[in-house]
Amino acid sequence: PYTAAEVGVIVGIEAYEVGTIAQRLDLKASYDESSNRYTRNVRVKDHAGKFTHKWLYSREGVREIGRFLELED
């Protein structure tokens, strides 16, 4: 699994844009479903010790984001 930052490096965009595109393409797993074939929603501790949600992207999710960016060019 890849973080949004890692996906961004792979496809050449910022991590925030990865999340925006994933939402636009409906790739992100919901909080209720926890995971799907594109992403997995995990709970992690932030720097202040509070729990937050983070989406990890599968290879298939990375491919879908890459395809979207190719179509945008």
Coordinates of N, CA and C in Angstrom, one line a residue:
P1 N 0.8 -1.2 0.0 CA 0.0 0.0 0.0 C 0.9 1.3 0.0
Y2 N 0.3 2.3 -0.6 CA 1.1 3.6 -0.8 C 0.3 4.7 -0.1
T3 N 1.0 5.6 0.5 CA 0.4 6.8 1.1 C 0.1 7.8 0.0
A4 N -0.7 8.8 0.2 CA -0.9 9.8 -0.8 C 0.4 10.5 -1.2
A5 N 1.3 10.7 -0.3 CA 2.5 11.4 -0.6 C 3.3 10.5 -1.6
E6 N 3.3 9.2 -1.3 CA 4.1 8.2 -2.2 C 3.4 8.2 -3.6
V7 N 2.1 8.2 -3.6 CA 1.4 8.2 -4.9 C 1.7 9.5 -5.7
G8 N 1.8 10.6 -4.9 CA 2.1 11.8 -5.6 C 3.5 11.8 -6.2
V9 N 4.4 11.2 -5.6 CA 5.8 11.1 -6.1 C 5.7 10.3 -7.4
I10 N 5.0 9.2 -7.4 CA 4.9 8.3 -8.5 C 4.3 9.0 -9.7
V11 N 3.2 9.7 -9.5 CA 2.5 10.3 -10.6 C 2.8 11.8 -10.9
G12 N 3.6 12.4 -10.0 CA 4.1 13.7 -10.2 C 3.1 14.9 -9.8
I13 N 2.4 14.6 -8.7 CA 1.5 15.7 -8.1 C 1.6 15.7 -6.6
E14 N 1.0 16.7 -6.0 CA 1.0 16.8 -4.5 C 0.1 15.8 -3.9
A15 N 0.4 15.5 -2.7 CA -0.4 14.5 -1.9 C -1.9 14.9 -1.8
Y16 N -2.1 16.2 -1.6 CA -3.4 16.8 -1.5 C -4.2 16.5 -2.8
E17 N -3.6 16.7 -3.9 CA -4.2 16.4 -5.2 C -4.6 15.0 -5.4
V18 N -3.8 14.1 -4.8 CA -4.1 12.6 -4.9 C -5.4 12.4 -4.2
G19 N -5.6 12.9 -3.0 CA -6.9 12.7 -2.3 C -8.0 13.3 -3.0
T20 N -7.8 14.5 -3.6 CA -8.9 15.2 -4.4 C -9.3 14.3 -5.6
I21 N -8.4 13.8 -6.3 CA -8.7 13.0 -7.5 C -9.3 11.7 -7.0
A22 N -8.8 11.1 -6.0 CA -9.4 9.9 -5.5 C -10.9 10.1 -5.1
Q23 N -11.2 11.2 -4.5 CA -12.6 11.5 -4.2 C -13.4 11.7 -5.4
R24 N -12.9 12.4 -6.4 CA -13.6 12.7 -7.6 C -13.9 11.4 -8.4
L25 N -13.0 10.5 -8.3 CA -13.1 9.2 -9.0 C -13.9 8.2 -8.2
D26 N -14.2 8.6 -7.0 CA -14.9 7.7 -6.0 C -14.0 6.4 -5.7
L27 N -12.7 6.6 -5.5 CA -11.8 5.5 -5.2 C -11.7 5.3 -3.7
K28 N -11.9 6.3 -2.9 CA -11.7 6.1 -1.5 C -12.7 5.3 -0.8
A29 N -12.3 4.3 0.0 CA -13.2 3.5 0.8 C -13.8 4.4 1.8
S30 N -15.1 4.2 2.1 CA -15.8 5.0 3.1 C -15.3 4.5 4.5
Y31 N -15.6 5.4 5.5 CA -15.3 5.0 6.9 C -16.0 3.7 7.3
D32 N -17.2 3.5 6.8 CA -17.9 2.3 7.1 C -17.3 1.0 6.5
E33 N -17.0 1.1 5.2 CA -16.5 -0.1 4.5 C -15.0 -0.4 4.8
S34 N -14.3 0.6 5.2 CA -12.9 0.4 5.6 C -11.9 0.2 4.5
S35 N -12.3 -0.7 3.5 CA -11.4 -0.9 2.4 C -12.2 -1.3 1.1
N36 N -11.5 -1.1 0.0 CA -12.1 -1.5 -1.3 C -10.9 -1.9 -2.2
R37 N -11.1 -2.1 -3.4 CA -9.9 -2.5 -4.3 C -8.9 -1.4 -4.5
Y38 N -9.3 -0.2 -4.3 CA -8.4 0.9 -4.5 C -7.7 1.5 -3.3
T39 N -8.4 1.5 -2.2 CA -7.9 2.1 -1.0 C -8.2 1.4 0.3
R40 N -7.5 1.6 1.3 CA -7.8 1.1 2.6 C -7.7 2.2 3.6
N41 N -8.7 2.3 4.4 CA -8.8 3.4 5.4 C -8.3 2.9 6.8
V42 N -7.2 3.5 7.3 CA -6.6 3.0 8.5 C -6.6 4.2 9.5
R43 N -6.6 3.8 10.8 CA -6.4 4.8 11.9 C -5.0 4.9 12.3
V44 N -4.4 6.1 12.4 CA -3.0 6.3 12.8 C -3.0 7.4 13.8
K45 N -1.9 7.4 14.6 CA -1.7 8.5 15.5 C -1.0 9.6 14.8
D46 N -1.4 10.8 15.1 CA -0.7 11.9 14.5 C 0.4 12.4 15.5
H47 N 1.1 13.4 15.1 CA 2.3 13.9 15.9 C 1.9 14.3 17.4
A48 N 0.6 14.6 17.6 CA 0.1 15.1 18.9 C -0.5 13.9 19.7
G49 N -0.4 12.7 19.1 CA -0.9 11.5 19.8 C -2.4 11.2 19.6
K50 N -3.0 12.0 18.7 CA -4.5 11.9 18.5 C -4.6 10.9 17.3
F51 N -5.7 10.1 17.3 CA -6.0 9.2 16.2 C -6.6 10.0 15.0
T52 N -6.2 9.7 13.8 CA -6.8 10.3 12.6 C -6.9 9.2 11.6
H53 N -7.6 9.4 10.5 CA -7.8 8.4 9.4 C -6.8 8.8 8.3
K54 N -6.3 7.7 7.7 CA -5.4 7.9 6.5 C -5.8 6.8 5.5
W55 N -5.8 7.2 4.2 CA -6.1 6.3 3.2 C -4.8 5.8 2.6
L56 N -4.7 4.5 2.4 CA -3.5 3.9 1.7 C -4.0 3.4 0.4
Y57 N -3.3 3.6 -0.6 CA -3.7 3.3 -2.0 C -3.1 2.0 -2.5
S58 N -3.8 1.2 -3.2 CA -3.3 -0.1 -3.8 C -2.7 0.3 -5.1
R59 N -2.0 -0.7 -5.7 CA -1.4 -0.5 -7.0 C -2.5 -0.1 -8.0
E60 N -3.7 -0.8 -7.9 CA -4.8 -0.5 -8.8 C -5.3 1.0 -8.6
G61 N -5.3 1.5 -7.4 CA -5.7 2.8 -7.1 C -4.7 3.8 -7.8
V62 N -3.4 3.5 -7.6 CA -2.3 4.3 -8.3 C -2.5 4.4 -9.8
R63 N -2.8 3.2 -10.4 CA -3.0 3.1 -11.8 C -4.2 4.0 -12.2
E64 N -5.3 3.9 -11.5 CA -6.5 4.7 -11.8 C -6.2 6.2 -11.8
I65 N -5.5 6.6 -10.8 CA -5.1 8.1 -10.7 C -4.2 8.5 -11.8
G66 N -3.3 7.6 -12.2 CA -2.4 7.8 -13.3 C -3.2 8.0 -14.6
R67 N -4.1 7.1 -14.8 CA -5.0 7.1 -16.0 C -5.7 8.4 -16.1
F68 N -6.3 8.8 -15.0 CA -7.0 10.1 -14.9 C -6.2 11.2 -15.3
L69 N -4.9 11.3 -14.8 CA -4.0 12.4 -15.1 C -3.6 12.4 -16.6
E70 N -3.5 11.2 -17.2 CA -3.2 11.1 -18.6 C -4.3 11.7 -19.5
L71 N -5.6 11.4 -19.0 CA -6.7 11.9 -19.8 C -6.9 13.4 -19.6
E72 N -6.4 14.0 -18.5 CA -6.4 15.4 -18.3 C -5.4 16.2 -19.2
D73 N -4.4 15.6 -19.6 CA -3.3 16.3 -20.4 C -3.8 16.6 -21.8

